[in-house]
Coordinates of C-alpha atoms and ligand atoms in Angstrom, one line a residue:
X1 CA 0.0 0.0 0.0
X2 CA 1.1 3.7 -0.9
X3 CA 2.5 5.7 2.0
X4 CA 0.0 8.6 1.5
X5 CA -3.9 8.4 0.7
X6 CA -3.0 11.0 -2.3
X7 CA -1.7 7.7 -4.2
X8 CA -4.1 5.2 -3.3
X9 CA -6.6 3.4 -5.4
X10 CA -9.2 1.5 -4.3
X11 CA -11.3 -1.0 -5.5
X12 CA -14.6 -0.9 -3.3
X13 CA -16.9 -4.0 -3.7
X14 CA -20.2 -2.2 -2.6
X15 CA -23.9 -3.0 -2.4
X16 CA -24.4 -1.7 1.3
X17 CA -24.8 1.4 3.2
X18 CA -21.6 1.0 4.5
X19 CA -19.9 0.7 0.5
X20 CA -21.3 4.1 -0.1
X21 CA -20.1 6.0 2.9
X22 CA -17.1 4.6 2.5
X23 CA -16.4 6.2 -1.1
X24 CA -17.9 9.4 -0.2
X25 CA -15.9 9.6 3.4
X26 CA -12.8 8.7 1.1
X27 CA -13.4 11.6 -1.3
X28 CA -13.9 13.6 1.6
X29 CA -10.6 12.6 3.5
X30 CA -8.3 11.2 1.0
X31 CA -9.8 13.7 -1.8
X32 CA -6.2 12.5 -4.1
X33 CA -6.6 8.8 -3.7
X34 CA -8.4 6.8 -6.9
X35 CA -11.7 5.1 -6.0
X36 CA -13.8 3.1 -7.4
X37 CA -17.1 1.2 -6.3
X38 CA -18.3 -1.9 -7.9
X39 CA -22.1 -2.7 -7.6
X40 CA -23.0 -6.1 -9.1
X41 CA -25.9 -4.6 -11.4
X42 CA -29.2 -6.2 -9.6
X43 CA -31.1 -3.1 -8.6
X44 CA -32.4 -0.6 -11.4
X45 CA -32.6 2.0 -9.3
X46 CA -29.5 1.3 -7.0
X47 CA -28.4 4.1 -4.4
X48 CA -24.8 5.1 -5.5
X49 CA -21.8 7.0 -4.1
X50 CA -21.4 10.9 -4.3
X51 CA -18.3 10.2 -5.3
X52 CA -15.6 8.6 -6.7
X53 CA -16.1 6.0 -9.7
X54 CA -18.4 3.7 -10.4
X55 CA -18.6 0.3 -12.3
X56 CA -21.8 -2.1 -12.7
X57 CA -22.1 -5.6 -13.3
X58 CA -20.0 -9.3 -12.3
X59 CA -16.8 -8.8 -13.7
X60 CA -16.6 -12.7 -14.8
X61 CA -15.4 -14.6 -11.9
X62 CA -12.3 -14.4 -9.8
X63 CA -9.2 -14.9 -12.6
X64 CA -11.4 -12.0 -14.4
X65 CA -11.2 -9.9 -10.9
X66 CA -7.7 -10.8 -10.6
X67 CA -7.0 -9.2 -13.7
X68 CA -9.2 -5.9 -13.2
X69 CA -7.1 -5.6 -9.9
X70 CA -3.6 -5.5 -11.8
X71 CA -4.9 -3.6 -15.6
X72 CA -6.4 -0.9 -13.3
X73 CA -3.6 -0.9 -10.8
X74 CA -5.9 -1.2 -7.4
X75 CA -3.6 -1.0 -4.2
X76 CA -6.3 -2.3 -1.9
X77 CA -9.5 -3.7 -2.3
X78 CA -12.2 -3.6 -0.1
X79 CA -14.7 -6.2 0.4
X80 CA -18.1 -4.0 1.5
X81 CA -20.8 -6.7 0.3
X82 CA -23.5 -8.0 2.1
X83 CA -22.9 -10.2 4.7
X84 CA -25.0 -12.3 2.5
X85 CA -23.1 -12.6 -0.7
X86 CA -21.1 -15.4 -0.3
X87 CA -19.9 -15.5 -3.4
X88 CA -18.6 -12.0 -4.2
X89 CA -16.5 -12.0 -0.8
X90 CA -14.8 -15.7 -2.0
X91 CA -14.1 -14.3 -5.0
X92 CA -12.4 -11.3 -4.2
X93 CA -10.4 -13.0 -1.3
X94 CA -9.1 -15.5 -4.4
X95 CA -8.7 -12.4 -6.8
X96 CA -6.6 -10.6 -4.1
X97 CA -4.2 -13.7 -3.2
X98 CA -4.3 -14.6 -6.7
X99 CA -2.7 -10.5 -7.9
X100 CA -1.3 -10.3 -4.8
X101 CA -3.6 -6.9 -3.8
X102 CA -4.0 -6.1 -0.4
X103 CA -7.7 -6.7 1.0
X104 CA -9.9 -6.6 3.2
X105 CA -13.5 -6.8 4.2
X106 CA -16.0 -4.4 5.7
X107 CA -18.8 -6.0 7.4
X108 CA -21.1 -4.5 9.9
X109 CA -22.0 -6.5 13.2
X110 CA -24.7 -9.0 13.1
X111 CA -27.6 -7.5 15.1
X112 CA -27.7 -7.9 18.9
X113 CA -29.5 -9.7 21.0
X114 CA -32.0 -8.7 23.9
X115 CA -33.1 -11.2 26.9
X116 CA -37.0 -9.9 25.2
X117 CA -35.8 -11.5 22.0
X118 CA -37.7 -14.8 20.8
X119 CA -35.1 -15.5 18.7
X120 CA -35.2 -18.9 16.2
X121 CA -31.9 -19.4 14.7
X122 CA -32.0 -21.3 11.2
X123 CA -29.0 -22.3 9.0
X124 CA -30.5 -21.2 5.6
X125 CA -34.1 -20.1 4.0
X126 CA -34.7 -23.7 3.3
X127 CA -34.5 -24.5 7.4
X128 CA -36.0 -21.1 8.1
X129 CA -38.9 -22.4 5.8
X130 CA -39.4 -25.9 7.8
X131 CA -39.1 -24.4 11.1
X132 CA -42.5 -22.0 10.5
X133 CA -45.1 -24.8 10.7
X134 CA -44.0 -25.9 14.4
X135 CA -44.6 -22.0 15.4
X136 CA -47.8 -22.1 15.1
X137 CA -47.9 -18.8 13.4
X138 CA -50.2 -17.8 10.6
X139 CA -49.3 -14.6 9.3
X140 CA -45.6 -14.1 8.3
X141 CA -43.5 -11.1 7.5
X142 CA -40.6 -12.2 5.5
X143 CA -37.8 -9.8 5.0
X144 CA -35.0 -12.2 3.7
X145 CA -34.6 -10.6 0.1
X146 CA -35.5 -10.9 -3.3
X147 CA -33.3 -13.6 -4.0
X148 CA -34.5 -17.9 -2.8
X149 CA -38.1 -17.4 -1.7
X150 CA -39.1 -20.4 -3.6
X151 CA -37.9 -21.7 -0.3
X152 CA -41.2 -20.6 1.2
X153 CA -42.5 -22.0 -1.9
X154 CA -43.9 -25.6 -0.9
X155 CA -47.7 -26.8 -0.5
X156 CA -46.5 -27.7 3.4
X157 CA -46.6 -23.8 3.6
X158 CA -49.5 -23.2 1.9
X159 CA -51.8 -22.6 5.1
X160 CA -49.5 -19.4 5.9
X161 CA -50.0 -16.1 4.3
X162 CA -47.0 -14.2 3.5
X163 CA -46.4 -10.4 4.1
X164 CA -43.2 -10.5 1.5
X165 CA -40.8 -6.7 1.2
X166 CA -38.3 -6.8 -1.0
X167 CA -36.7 -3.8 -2.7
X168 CA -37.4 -5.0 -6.6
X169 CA -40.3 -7.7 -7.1
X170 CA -39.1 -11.4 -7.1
X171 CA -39.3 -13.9 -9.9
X172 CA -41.3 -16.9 -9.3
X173 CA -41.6 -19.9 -7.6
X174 CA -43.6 -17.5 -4.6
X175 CA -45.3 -18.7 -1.8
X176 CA -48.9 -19.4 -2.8
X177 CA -51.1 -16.7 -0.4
X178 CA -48.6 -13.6 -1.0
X179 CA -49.1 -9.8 -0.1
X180 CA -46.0 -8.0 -1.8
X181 CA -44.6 -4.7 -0.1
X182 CA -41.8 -3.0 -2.8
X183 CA -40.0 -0.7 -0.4
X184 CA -36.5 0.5 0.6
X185 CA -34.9 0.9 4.2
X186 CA -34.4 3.0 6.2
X187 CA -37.3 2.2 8.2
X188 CA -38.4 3.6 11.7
X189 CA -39.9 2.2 14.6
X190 CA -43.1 3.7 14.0
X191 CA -43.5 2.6 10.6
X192 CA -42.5 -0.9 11.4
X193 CA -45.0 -1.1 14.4
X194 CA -47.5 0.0 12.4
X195 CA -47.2 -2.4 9.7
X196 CA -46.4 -5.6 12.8
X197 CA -50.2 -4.5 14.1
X198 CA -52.0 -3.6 10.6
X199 CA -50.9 -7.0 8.8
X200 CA -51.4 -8.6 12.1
X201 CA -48.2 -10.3 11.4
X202 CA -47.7 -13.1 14.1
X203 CA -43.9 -14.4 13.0
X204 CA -41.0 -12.5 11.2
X205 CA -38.2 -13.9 9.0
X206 CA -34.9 -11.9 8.4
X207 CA -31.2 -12.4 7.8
X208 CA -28.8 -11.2 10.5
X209 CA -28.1 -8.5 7.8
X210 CA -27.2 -6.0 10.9
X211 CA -27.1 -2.6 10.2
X212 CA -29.4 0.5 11.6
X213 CA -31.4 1.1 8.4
X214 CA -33.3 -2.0 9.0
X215 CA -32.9 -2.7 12.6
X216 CA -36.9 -1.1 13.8
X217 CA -38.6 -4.5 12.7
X218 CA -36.8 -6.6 15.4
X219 CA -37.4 -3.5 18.2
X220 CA -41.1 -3.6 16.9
X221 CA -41.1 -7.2 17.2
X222 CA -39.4 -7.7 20.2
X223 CA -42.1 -5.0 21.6
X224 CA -45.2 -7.1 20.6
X225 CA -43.1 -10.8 22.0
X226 CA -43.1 -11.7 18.4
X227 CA -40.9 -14.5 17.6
X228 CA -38.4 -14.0 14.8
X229 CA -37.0 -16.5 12.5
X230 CA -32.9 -15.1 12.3
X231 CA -31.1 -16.6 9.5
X232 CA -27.5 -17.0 10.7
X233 CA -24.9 -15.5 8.4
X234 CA -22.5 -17.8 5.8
X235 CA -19.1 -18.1 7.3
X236 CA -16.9 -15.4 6.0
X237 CA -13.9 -16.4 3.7
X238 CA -10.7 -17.8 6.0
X239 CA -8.2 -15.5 6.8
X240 CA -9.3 -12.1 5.1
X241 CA -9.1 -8.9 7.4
X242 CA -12.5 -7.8 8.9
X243 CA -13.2 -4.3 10.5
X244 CA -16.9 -3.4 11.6
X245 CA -17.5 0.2 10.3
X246 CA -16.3 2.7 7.7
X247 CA -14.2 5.0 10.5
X248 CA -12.2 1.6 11.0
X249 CA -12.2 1.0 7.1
X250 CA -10.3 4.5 6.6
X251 CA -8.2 3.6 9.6
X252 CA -6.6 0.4 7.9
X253 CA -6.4 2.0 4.7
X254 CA -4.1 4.9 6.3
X255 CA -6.1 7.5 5.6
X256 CA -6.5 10.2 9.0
X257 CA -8.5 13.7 8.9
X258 CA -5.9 15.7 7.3
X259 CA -3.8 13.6 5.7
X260 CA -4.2 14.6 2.4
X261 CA -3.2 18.1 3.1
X262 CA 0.5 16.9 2.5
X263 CA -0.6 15.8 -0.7
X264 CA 1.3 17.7 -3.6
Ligands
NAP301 P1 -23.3 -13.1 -4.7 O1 -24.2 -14.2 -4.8 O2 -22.2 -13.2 -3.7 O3 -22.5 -12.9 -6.1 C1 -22.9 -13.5 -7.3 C2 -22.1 -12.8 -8.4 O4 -22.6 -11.5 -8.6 C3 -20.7 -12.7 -8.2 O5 -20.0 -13.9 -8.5 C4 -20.3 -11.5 -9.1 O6 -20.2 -12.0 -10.4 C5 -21.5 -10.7 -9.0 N1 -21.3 -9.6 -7.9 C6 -21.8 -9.6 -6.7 N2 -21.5 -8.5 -6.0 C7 -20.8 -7.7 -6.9 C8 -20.3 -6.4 -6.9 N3 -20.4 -5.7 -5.8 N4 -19.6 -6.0 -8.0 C9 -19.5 -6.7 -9.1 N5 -20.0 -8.0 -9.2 C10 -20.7 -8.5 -8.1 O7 -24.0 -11.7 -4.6 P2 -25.6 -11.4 -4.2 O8 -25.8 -12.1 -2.9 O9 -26.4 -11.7 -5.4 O10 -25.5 -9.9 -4.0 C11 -25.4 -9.0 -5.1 C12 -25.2 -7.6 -4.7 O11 -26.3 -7.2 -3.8 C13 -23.9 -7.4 -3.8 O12 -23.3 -6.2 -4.2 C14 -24.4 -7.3 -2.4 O13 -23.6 -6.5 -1.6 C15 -25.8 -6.8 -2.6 N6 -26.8 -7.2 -1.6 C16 -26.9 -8.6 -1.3 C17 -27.8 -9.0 -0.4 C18 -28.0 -10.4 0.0 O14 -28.8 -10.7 0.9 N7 -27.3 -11.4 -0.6 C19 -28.6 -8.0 0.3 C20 -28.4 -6.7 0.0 C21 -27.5 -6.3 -0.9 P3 -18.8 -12.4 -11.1 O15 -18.4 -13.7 -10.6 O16 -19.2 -12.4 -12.6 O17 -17.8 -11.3 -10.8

């Protein structure tokens, strides 16, 4: 890595809330270094960085990362997916051992726990899915994503009706009795109360995504003794860094308030 942020370049793997403030608090600190924030192309309307580059769509597989990394000179690549996309982070820890770039990941803190949790750990959708019936719930708020709800697909579910928000509609196979709620984070309290009591929802579903934006449905549920369904996060790629927020981020890549003012 360059002595001084007025050289760096970055490669940020983004996605998150965390990928964006961590270009824009770049441009604002390190205003010389070179950054750049890939998004992987599934949202139409995605929320972008202020600042710095941007690139949009897989770039073919690790070898193909591995080779961005060196043609466009990156000194450090961050790793700011979601704690969900397994793939991505395995790729970029075998692009970056592969060209020899420095990297690391950003990945926020699953969320917390509170003794007024009712907490149902499941390994995957697929065991999140077989776990509902023996709840004895009836109305179900499932936040898990666009992405593997034919998991919730099968006739042994087909008693349950399905509150479903997701930020673009999914594809089919859906669960059979489906209400669909197209929406975007951040959400408050409030607003997450109010839709717990109006949909009478009796059981929520999530990933331990973490993160503020979306926190208020587990505070809302936890306030009505809801039980929630927590889908446990896919283990993280061996041996790659990890640091939990962006002021940490900008602390391993070197960059301090100030710094660039000894740029040239
Ligand atoms: P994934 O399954 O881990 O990755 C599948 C493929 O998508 C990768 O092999 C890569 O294609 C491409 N890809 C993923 N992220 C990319 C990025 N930031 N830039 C360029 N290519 C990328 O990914 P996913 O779970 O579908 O997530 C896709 C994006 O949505 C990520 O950026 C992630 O941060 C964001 N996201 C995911 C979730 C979730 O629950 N999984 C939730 C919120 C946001 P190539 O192999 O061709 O390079």
């Amino acid at each position: 890595m360059p002595d001084r942020p007025c050289d760096l370049r970055v490669l940020i793997l983004g996605g998150t809330t965390e990928a964006r403030r961590l270009a824009d608090a770049l441009a604002a600190e390190a205003p010389h270094a070179h950054v750049t924030t890939s998004l992987a192309g599934r949202v139409a309307d995605p929320a972008t960085p202020a600042a710095g580059e941007l690139r949009v769509g897989g770039f073919g597989g690790p070898g193909a990362l591995a080779a961005w990394l060196v043609a466009h000179r990156i000194d450090v690549l961050v790793d700011a997916t979601h704690p969900f996309a397994a793939t991505i982070s395995a790729h970029a820890a075998e692009a970056a051992t592969a060209s020899g770039t420095d990297h690391f990941a950003l990945r926020r803190p699953g969320w917390p726990t509170d003794p007024r949790d009712r907490r149902h750990p499941a390994r995957s959708l697929a065991d999140a899915a077989a776990q509902l019936p023996a709840l004895g719930a009836e109305r179900v708020f499932l936040t898990t994503g666009r992405q593997g709800l034919d998991a919730f697909a099968g006739p042994e579910l087909d008693g349950l009706r399905f509150l479903v928000r997701t930020v673009e509609p999914p594809e089919p196979p859906l669960p059979r009795d489906i209400r669909l709620l197209l929406d975007r984070g951040p959400y408050t309290l409030e607003g997450e109360r109010a839709l717990l009591l109006d949909h009478r929802v009796d059981v929520l579903v999530t990933k331990d995504s973490g993160g503020a934006a979306t926190e208020a449905k587990l505070v809302a549920a936890r306030e009505l003794g809801l039980p929630v369904v927590m889908i446990e996060r896919p283990p993280p790629p061996e041996g790659v860094p990890e640091v939990p927020d962006v002021p940490a981020a900008l602390a391993r890549l070197g960059v301090s308030r100030g710094a660039a003012d000894t740029c040239p």
